[in-house]
JSON list of C-alpha atoms in Angstrom, two decimals:
[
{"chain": "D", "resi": 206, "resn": "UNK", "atom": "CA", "xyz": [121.61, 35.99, 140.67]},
{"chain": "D", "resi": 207, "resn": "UNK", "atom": "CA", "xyz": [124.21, 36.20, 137.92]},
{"chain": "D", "resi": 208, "resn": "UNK", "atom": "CA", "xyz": [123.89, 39.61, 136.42]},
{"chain": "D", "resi": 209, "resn": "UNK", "atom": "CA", "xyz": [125.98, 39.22, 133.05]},
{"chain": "D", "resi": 210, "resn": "UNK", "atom": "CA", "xyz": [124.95, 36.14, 131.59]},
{"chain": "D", "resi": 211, "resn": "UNK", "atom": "CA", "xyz": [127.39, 35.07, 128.87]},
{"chain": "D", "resi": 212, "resn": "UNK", "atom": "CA", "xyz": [127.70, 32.32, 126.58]},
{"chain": "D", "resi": 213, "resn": "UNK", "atom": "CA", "xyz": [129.35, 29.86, 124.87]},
{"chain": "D", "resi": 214, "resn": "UNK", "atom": "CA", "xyz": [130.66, 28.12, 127.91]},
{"chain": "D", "resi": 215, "resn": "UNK", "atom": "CA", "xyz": [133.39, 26.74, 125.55]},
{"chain": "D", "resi": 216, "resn": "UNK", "atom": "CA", "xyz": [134.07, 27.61, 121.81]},
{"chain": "D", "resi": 217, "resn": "UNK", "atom": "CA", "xyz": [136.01, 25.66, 119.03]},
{"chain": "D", "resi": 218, "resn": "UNK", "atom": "CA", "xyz": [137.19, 27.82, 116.10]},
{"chain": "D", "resi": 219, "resn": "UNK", "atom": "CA", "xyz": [139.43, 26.89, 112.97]},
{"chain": "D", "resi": 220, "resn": "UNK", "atom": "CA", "xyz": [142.28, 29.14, 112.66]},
{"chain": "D", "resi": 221, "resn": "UNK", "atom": "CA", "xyz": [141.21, 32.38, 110.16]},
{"chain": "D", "resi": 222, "resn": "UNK", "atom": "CA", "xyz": [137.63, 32.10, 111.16]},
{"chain": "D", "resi": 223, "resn": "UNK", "atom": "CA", "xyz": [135.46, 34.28, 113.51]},
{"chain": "D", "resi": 224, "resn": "UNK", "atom": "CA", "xyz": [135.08, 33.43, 117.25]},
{"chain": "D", "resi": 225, "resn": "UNK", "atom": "CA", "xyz": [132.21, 35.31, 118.98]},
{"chain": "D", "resi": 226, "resn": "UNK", "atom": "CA", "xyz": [130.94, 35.65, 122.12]},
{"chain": "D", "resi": 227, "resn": "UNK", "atom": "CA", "xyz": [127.75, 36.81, 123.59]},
{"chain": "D", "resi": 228, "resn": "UNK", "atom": "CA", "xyz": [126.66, 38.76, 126.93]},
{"chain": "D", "resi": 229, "resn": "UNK", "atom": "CA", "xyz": [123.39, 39.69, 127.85]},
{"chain": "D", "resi": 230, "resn": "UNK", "atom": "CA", "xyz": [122.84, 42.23, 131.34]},
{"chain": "D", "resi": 231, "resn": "UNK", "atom": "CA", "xyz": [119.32, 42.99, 133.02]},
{"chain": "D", "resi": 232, "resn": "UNK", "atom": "CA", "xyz": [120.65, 46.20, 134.37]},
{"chain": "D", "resi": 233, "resn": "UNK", "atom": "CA", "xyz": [120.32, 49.62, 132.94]},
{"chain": "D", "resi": 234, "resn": "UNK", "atom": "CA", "xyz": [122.65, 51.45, 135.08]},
{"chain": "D", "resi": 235, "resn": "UNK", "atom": "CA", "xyz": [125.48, 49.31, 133.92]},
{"chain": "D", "resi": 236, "resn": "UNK", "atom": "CA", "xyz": [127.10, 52.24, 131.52]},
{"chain": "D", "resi": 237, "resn": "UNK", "atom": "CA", "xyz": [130.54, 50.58, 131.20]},
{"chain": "D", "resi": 238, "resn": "UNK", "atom": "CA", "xyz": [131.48, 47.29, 129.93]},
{"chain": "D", "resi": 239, "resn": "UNK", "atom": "CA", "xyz": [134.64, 45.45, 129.41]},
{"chain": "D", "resi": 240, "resn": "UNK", "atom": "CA", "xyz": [136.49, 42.79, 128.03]},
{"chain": "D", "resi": 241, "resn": "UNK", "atom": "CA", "xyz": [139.00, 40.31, 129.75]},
{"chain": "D", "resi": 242, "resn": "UNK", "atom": "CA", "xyz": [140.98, 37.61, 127.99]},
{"chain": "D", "resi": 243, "resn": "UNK", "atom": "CA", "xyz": [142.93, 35.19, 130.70]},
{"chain": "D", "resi": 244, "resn": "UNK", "atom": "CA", "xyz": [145.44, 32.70, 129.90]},
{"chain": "D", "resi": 245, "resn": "UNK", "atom": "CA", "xyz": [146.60, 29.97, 132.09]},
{"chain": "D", "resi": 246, "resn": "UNK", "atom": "CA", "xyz": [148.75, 30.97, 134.90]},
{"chain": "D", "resi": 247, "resn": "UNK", "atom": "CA", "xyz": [147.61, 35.11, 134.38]},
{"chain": "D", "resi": 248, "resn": "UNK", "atom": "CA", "xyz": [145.03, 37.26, 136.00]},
{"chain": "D", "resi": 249, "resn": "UNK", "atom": "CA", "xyz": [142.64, 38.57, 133.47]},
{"chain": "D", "resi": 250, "resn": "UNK", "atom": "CA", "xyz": [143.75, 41.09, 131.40]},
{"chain": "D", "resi": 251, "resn": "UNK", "atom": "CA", "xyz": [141.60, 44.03, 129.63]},
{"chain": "D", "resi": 252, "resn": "UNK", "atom": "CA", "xyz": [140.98, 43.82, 126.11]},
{"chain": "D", "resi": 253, "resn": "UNK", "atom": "CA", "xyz": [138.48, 46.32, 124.50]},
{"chain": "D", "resi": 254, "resn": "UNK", "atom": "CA", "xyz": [135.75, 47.89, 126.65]},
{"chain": "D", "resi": 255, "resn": "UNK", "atom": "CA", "xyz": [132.52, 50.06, 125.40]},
{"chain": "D", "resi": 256, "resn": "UNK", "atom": "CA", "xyz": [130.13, 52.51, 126.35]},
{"chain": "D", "resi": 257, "resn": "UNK", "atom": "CA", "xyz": [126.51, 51.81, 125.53]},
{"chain": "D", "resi": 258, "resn": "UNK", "atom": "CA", "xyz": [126.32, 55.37, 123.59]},
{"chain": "D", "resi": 259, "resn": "UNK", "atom": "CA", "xyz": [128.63, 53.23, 120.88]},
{"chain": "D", "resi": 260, "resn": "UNK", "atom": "CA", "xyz": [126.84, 50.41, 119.04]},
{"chain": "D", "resi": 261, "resn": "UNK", "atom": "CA", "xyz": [130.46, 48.94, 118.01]},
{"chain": "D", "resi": 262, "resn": "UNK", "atom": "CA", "xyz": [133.93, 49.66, 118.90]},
{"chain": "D", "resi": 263, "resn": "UNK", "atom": "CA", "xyz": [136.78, 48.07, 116.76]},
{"chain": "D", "resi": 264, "resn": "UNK", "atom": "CA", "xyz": [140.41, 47.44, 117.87]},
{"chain": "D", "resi": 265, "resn": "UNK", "atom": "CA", "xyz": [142.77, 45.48, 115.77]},
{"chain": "D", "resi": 266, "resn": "UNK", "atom": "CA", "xyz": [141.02, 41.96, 115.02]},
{"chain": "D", "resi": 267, "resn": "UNK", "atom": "CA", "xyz": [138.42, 42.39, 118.05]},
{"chain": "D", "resi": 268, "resn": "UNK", "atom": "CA", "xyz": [135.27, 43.94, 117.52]},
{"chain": "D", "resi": 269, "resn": "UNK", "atom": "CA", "xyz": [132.56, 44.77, 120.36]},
{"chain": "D", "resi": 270, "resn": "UNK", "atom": "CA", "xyz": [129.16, 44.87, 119.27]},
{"chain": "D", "resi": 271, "resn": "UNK", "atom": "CA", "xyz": [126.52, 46.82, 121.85]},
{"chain": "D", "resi": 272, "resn": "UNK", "atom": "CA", "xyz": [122.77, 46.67, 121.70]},
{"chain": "D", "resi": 273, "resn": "UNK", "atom": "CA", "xyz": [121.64, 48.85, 123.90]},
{"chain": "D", "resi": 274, "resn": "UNK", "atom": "CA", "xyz": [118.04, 48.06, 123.75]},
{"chain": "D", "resi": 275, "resn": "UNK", "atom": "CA", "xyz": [118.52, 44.25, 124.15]},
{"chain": "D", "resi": 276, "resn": "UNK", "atom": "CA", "xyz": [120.66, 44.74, 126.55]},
{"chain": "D", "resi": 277, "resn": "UNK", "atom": "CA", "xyz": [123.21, 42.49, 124.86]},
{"chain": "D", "resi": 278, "resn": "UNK", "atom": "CA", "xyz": [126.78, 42.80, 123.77]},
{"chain": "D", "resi": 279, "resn": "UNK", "atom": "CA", "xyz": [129.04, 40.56, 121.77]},
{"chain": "D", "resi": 280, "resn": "UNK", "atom": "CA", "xyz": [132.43, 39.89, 121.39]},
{"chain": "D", "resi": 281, "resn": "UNK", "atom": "CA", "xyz": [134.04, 39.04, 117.69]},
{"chain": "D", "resi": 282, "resn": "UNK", "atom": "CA", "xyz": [137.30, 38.01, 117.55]},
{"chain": "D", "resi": 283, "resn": "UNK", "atom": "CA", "xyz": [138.18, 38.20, 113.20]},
{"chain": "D", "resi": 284, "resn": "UNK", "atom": "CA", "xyz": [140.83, 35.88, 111.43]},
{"chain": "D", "resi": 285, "resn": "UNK", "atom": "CA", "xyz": [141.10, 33.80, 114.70]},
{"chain": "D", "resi": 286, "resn": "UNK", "atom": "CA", "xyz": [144.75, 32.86, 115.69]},
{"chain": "D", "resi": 287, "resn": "UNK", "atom": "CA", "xyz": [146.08, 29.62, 117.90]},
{"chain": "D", "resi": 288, "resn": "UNK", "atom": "CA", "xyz": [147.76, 32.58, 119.97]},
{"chain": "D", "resi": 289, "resn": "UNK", "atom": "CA", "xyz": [144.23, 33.59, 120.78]},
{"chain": "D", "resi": 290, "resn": "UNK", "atom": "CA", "xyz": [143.34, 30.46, 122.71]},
{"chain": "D", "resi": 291, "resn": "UNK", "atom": "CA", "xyz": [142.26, 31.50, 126.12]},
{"chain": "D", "resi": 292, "resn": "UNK", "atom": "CA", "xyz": [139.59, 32.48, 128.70]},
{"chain": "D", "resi": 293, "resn": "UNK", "atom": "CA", "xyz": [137.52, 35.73, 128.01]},
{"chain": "D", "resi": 294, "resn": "UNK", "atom": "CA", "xyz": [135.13, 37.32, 129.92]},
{"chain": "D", "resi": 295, "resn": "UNK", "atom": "CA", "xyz": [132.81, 40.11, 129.70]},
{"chain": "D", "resi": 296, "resn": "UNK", "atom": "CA", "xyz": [131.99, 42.74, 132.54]},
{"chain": "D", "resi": 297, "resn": "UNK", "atom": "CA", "xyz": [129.60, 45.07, 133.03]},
{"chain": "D", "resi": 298, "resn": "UNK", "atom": "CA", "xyz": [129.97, 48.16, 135.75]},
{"chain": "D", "resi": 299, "resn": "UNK", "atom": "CA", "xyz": [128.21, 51.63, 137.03]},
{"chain": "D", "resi": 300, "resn": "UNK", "atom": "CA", "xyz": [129.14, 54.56, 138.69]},
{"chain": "D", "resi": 301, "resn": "UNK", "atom": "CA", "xyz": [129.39, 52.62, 142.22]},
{"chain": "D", "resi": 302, "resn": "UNK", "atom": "CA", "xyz": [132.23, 50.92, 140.91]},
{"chain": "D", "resi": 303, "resn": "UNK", "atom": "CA", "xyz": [131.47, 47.36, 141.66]},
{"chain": "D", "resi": 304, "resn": "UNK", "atom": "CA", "xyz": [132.34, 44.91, 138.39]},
{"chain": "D", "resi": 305, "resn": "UNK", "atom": "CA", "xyz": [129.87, 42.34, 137.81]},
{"chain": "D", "resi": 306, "resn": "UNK", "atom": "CA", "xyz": [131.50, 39.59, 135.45]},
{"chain": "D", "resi": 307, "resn": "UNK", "atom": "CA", "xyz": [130.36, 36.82, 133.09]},
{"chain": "D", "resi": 308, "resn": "UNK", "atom": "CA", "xyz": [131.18, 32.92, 133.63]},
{"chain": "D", "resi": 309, "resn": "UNK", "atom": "CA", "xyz": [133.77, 32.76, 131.20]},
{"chain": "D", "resi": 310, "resn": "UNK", "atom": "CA", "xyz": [134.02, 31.40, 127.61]},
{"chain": "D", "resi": 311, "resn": "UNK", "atom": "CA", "xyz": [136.97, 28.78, 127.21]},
{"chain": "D", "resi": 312, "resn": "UNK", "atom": "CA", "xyz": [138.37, 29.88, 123.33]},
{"chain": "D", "resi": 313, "resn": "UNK", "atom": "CA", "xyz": [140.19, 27.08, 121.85]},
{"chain": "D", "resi": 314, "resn": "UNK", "atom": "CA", "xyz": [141.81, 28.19, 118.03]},
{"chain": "D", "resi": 315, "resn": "UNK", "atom": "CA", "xyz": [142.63, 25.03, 116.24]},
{"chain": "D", "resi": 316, "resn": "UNK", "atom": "CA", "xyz": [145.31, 25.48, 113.54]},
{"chain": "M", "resi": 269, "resn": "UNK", "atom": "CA", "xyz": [154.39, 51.78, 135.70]},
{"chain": "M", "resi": 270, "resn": "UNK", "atom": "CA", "xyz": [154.38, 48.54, 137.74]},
{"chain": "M", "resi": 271, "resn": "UNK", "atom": "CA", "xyz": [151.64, 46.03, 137.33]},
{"chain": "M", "resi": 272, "resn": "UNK", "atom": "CA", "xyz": [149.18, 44.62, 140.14]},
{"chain": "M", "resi": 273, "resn": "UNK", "atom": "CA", "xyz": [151.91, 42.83, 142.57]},
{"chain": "M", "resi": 274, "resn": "UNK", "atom": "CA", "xyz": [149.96, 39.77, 144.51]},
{"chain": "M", "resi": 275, "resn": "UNK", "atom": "CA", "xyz": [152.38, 37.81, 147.20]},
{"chain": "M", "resi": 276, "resn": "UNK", "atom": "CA", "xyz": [152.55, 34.85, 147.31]},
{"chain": "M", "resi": 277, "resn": "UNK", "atom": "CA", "xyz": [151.97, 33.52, 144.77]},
{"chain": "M", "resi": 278, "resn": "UNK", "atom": "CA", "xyz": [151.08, 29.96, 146.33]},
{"chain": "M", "resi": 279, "resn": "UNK", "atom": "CA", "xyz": [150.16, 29.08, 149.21]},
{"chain": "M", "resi": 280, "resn": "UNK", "atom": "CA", "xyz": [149.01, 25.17, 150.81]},
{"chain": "M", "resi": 281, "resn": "UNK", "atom": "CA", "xyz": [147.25, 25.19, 154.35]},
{"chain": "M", "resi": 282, "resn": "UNK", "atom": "CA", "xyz": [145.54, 23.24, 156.24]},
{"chain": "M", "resi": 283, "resn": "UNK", "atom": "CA", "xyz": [142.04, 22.81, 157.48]},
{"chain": "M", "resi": 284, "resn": "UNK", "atom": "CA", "xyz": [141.09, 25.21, 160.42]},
{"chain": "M", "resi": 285, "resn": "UNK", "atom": "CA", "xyz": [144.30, 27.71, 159.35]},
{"chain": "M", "resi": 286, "resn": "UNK", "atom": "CA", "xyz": [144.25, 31.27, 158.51]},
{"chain": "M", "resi": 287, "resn": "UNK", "atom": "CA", "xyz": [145.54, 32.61, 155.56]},
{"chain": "M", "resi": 288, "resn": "UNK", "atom": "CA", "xyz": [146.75, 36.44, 154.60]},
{"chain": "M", "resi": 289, "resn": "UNK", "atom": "CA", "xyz": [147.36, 37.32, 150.88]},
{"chain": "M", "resi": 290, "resn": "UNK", "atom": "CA", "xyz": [148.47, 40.71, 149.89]},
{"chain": "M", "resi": 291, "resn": "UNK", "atom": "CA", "xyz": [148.27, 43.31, 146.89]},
{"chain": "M", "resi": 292, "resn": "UNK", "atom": "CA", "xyz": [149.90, 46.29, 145.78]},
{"chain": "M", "resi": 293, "resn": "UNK", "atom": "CA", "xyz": [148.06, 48.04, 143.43]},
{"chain": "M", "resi": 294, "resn": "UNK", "atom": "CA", "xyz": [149.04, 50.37, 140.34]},
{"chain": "M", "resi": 295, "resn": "UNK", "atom": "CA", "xyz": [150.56, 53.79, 141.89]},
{"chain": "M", "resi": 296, "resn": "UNK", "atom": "CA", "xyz": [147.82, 56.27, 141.41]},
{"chain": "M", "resi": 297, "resn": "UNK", "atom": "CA", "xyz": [145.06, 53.45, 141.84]},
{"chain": "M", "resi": 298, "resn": "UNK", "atom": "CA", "xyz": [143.24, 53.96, 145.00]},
{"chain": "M", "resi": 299, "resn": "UNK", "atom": "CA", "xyz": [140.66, 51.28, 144.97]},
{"chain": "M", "resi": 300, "resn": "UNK", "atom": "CA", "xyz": [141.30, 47.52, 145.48]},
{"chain": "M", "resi": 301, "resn": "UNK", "atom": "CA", "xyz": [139.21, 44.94, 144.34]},
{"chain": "M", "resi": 302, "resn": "UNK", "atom": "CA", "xyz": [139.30, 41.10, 145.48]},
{"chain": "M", "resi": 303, "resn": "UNK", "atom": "CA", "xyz": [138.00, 38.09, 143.30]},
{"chain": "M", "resi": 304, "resn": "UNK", "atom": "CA", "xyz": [137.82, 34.39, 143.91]},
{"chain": "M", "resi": 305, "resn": "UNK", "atom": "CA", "xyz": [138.26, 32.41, 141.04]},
{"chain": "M", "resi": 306, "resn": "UNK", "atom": "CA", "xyz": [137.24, 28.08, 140.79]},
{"chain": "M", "resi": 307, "resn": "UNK", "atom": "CA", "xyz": [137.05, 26.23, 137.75]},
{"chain": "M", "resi": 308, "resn": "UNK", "atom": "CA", "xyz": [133.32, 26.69, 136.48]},
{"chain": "M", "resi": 309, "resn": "UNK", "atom": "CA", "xyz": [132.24, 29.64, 138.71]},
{"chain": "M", "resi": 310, "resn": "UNK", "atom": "CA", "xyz": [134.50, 32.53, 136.99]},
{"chain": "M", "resi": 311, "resn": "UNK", "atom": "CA", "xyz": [135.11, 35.44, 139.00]},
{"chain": "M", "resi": 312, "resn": "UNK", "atom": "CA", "xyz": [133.19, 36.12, 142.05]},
{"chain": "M", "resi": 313, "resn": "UNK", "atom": "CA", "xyz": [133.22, 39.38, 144.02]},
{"chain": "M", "resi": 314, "resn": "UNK", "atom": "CA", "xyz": [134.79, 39.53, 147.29]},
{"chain": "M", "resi": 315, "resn": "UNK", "atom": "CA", "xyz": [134.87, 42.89, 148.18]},
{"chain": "M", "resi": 316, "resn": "UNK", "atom": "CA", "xyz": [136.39, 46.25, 147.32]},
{"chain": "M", "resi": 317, "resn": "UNK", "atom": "CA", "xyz": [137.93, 49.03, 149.27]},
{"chain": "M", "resi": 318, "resn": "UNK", "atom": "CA", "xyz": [138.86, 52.44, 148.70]},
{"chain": "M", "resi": 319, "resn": "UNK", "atom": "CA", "xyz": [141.03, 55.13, 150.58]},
{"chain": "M", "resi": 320, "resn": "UNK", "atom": "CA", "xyz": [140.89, 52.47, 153.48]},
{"chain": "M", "resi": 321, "resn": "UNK", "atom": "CA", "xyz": [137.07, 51.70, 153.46]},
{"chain": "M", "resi": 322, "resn": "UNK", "atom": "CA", "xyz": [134.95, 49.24, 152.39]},
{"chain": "M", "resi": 323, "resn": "UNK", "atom": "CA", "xyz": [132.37, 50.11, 149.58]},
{"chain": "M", "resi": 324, "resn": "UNK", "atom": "CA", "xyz": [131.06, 47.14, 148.20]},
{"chain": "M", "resi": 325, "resn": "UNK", "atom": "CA", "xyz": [131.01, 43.79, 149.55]},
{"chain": "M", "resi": 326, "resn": "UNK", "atom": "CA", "xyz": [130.39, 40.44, 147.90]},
{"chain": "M", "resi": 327, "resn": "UNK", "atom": "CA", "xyz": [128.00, 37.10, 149.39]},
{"chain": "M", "resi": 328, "resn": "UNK", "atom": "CA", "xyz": [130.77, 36.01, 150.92]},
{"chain": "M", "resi": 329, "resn": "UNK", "atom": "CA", "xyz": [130.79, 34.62, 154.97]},
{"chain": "M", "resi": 330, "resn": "UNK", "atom": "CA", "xyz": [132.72, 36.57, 157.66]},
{"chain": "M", "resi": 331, "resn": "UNK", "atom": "CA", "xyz": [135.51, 34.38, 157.58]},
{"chain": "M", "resi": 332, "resn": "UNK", "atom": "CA", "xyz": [136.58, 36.64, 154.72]},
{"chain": "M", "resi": 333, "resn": "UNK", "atom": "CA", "xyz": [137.88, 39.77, 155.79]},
{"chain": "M", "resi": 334, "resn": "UNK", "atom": "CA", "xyz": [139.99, 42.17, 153.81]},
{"chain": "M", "resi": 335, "resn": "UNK", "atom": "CA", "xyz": [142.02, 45.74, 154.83]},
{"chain": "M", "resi": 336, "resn": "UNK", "atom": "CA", "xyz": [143.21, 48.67, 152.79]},
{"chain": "M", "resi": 337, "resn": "UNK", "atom": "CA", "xyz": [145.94, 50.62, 154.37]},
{"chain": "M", "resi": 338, "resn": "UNK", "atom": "CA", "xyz": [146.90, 54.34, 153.54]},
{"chain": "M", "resi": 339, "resn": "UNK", "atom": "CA", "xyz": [149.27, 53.50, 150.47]},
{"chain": "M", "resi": 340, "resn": "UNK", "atom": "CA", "xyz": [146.62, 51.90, 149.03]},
{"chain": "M", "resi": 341, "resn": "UNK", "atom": "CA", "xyz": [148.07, 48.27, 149.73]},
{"chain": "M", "resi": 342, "resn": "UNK", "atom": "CA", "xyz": [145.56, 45.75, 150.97]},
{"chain": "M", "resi": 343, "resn": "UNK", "atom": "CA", "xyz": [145.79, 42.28, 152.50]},
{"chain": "M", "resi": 344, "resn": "UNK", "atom": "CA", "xyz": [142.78, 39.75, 152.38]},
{"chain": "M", "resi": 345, "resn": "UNK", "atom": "CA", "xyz": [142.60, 37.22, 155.52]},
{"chain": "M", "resi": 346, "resn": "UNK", "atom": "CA", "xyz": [140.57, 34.02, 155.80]},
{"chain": "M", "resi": 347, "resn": "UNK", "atom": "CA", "xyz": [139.95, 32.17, 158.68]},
{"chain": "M", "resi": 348, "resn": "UNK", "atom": "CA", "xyz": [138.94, 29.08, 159.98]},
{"chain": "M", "resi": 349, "resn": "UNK", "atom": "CA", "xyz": [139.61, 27.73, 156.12]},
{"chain": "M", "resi": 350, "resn": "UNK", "atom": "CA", "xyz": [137.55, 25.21, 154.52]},
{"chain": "M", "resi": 351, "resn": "UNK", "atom": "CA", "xyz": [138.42, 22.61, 151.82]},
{"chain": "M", "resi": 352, "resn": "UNK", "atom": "CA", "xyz": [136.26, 25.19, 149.93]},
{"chain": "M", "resi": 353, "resn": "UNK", "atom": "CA", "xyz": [137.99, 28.19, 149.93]},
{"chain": "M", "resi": 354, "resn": "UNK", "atom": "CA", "xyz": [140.70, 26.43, 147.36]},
{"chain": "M", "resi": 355, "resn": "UNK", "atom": "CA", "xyz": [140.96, 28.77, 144.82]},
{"chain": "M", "resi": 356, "resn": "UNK", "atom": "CA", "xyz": [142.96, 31.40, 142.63]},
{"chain": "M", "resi": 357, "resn": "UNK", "atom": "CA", "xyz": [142.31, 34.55, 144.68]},
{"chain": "M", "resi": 358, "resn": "UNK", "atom": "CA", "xyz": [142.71, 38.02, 142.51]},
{"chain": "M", "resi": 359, "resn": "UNK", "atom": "CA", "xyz": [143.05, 41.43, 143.50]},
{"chain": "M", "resi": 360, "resn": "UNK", "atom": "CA", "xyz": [142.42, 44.52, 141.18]},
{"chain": "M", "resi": 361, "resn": "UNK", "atom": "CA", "xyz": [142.85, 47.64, 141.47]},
{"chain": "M", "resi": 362, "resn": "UNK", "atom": "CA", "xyz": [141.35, 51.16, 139.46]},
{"chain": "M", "resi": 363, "resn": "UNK", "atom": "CA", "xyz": [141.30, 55.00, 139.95]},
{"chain": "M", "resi": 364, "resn": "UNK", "atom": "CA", "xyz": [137.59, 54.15, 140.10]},
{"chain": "M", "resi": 365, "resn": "UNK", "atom": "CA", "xyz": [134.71, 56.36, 138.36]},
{"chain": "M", "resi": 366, "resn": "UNK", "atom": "CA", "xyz": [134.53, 57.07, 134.53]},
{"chain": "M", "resi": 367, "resn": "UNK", "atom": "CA", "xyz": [136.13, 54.64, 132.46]},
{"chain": "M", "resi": 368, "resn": "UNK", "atom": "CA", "xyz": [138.51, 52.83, 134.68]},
{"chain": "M", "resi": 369, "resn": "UNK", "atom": "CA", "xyz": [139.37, 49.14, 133.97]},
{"chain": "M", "resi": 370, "resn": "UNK", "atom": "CA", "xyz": [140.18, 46.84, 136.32]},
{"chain": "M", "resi": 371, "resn": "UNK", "atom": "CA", "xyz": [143.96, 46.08, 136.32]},
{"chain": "M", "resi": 372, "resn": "UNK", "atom": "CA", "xyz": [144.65, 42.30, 138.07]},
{"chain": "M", "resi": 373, "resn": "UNK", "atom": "CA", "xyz": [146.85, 40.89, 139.88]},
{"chain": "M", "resi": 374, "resn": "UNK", "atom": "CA", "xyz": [148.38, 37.26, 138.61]},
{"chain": "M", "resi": 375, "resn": "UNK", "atom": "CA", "xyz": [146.57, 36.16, 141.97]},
{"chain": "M", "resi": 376, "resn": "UNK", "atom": "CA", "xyz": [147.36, 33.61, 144.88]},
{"chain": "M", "resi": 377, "resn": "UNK", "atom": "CA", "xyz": [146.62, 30.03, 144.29]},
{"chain": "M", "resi": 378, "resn": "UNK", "atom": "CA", "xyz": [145.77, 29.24, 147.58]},
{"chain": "M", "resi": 379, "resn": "UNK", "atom": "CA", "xyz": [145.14, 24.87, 148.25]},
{"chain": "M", "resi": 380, "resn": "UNK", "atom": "CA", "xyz": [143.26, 23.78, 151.58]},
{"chain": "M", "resi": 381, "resn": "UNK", "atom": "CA", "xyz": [143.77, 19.90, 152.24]}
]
């Protein structure tokens, strides 16, 4: 049973636009939830994470959006770069310390 | 501070080998996470340990088997592999509780033919 179901499986973007990326979790006692991007060759690497107490957290051009009752968060990526092309991933964790991750969204920034 | 340090970083075997891959986490980080990674399946748990114990555990079969050892350094083993188990295999580590990130490892590409 996958619990962080994310989605697009793949994403095509123009260069400057938005990219976003959506997560949805059935648990409630998830209370932390992060952010990977992975390029080729890398492990994953952490990008922005959130609390659900914060509806949106902001760093540089990425953007996390939480909804707490839906039990969905989102991923914007602003003014989309070719540098940006890559895997990303959302999480979604509790106190016991075990990461449950999404399937992966395949970015792809076309200049 | 130094990264997640996986060795090696590729490894071929054959059908019916065993196979040992080891991390070194981030100093300070005392639990170690392990992921298998295919194309299509993203990032599946393995198992984790902490101060030398196993906490969690993944749906994995027995043939995986993992070990943390008192510097916090683990090694993951597979036996008897299968054509399978081909895979990038990455280990994490955290200070675990709170806000703690994972923090990966650039993994093992490990090929079974």
């Amino acid at each position: 049973q996958q619990q962080v179901k994310q989605s697009p499986q793949s994403l095509i973007v123009q260069k400057g636009g938005i990219s976003i990326i959506n997560c949805a979790y059935e648990n409630t006692a998830f209370d932390y939830f992060p952010w990977y991007q992975q390029f080729p060759g890398k492990g994953p690497a952490l990008l922005i994470a959130i609390r659900p107490d914060v509806s949106e957290k902001k760093e540089g051009r990425f953007t996390i959006s939480f909804n707490k009752s839906a039990k969905q968060f989102s991923l914007h990526i602003m003014d989309s770069q070719p540098g940006d092309s890559a895997t990303y991933f959302c999480a979604a964790t509790n106190t016991g310390n075990q990461f449950y991750f999404g399937t992966g969204t395949s970015l792809t920034v076309i200049p | 501070k130094a990264g997640v340090t996986q060795t090696p970083r590729y490894l071929i075997k054959t059908r019916g080998q065993q196979v040992t891959l080891s991390c070194s986490p981030i100093s300070g980080h005392r639990s170690v996470s392990w992921y298998q990674q295919t194309p299509g399946q993203g990032l599946q748990f393995l198992f984790e340990y902490f101060s030398e114990t196993q906490r969690n555990k993944g749906n994995f079969p027995g043939r995986f088997s993992g070990r943390q050892f008192s510097n916090s350094r683990s090694e993951m083993n597979v036996s008897t592999l299968e054509l399978g188990d081909s895979a990038l295999y990455l280990c994490a580590s955290n200070i675990a509780g709170g806000d703690s990130p994972l923090h990966f490892g650039n993994g093992t590409r490990l090929t079974v033919t």
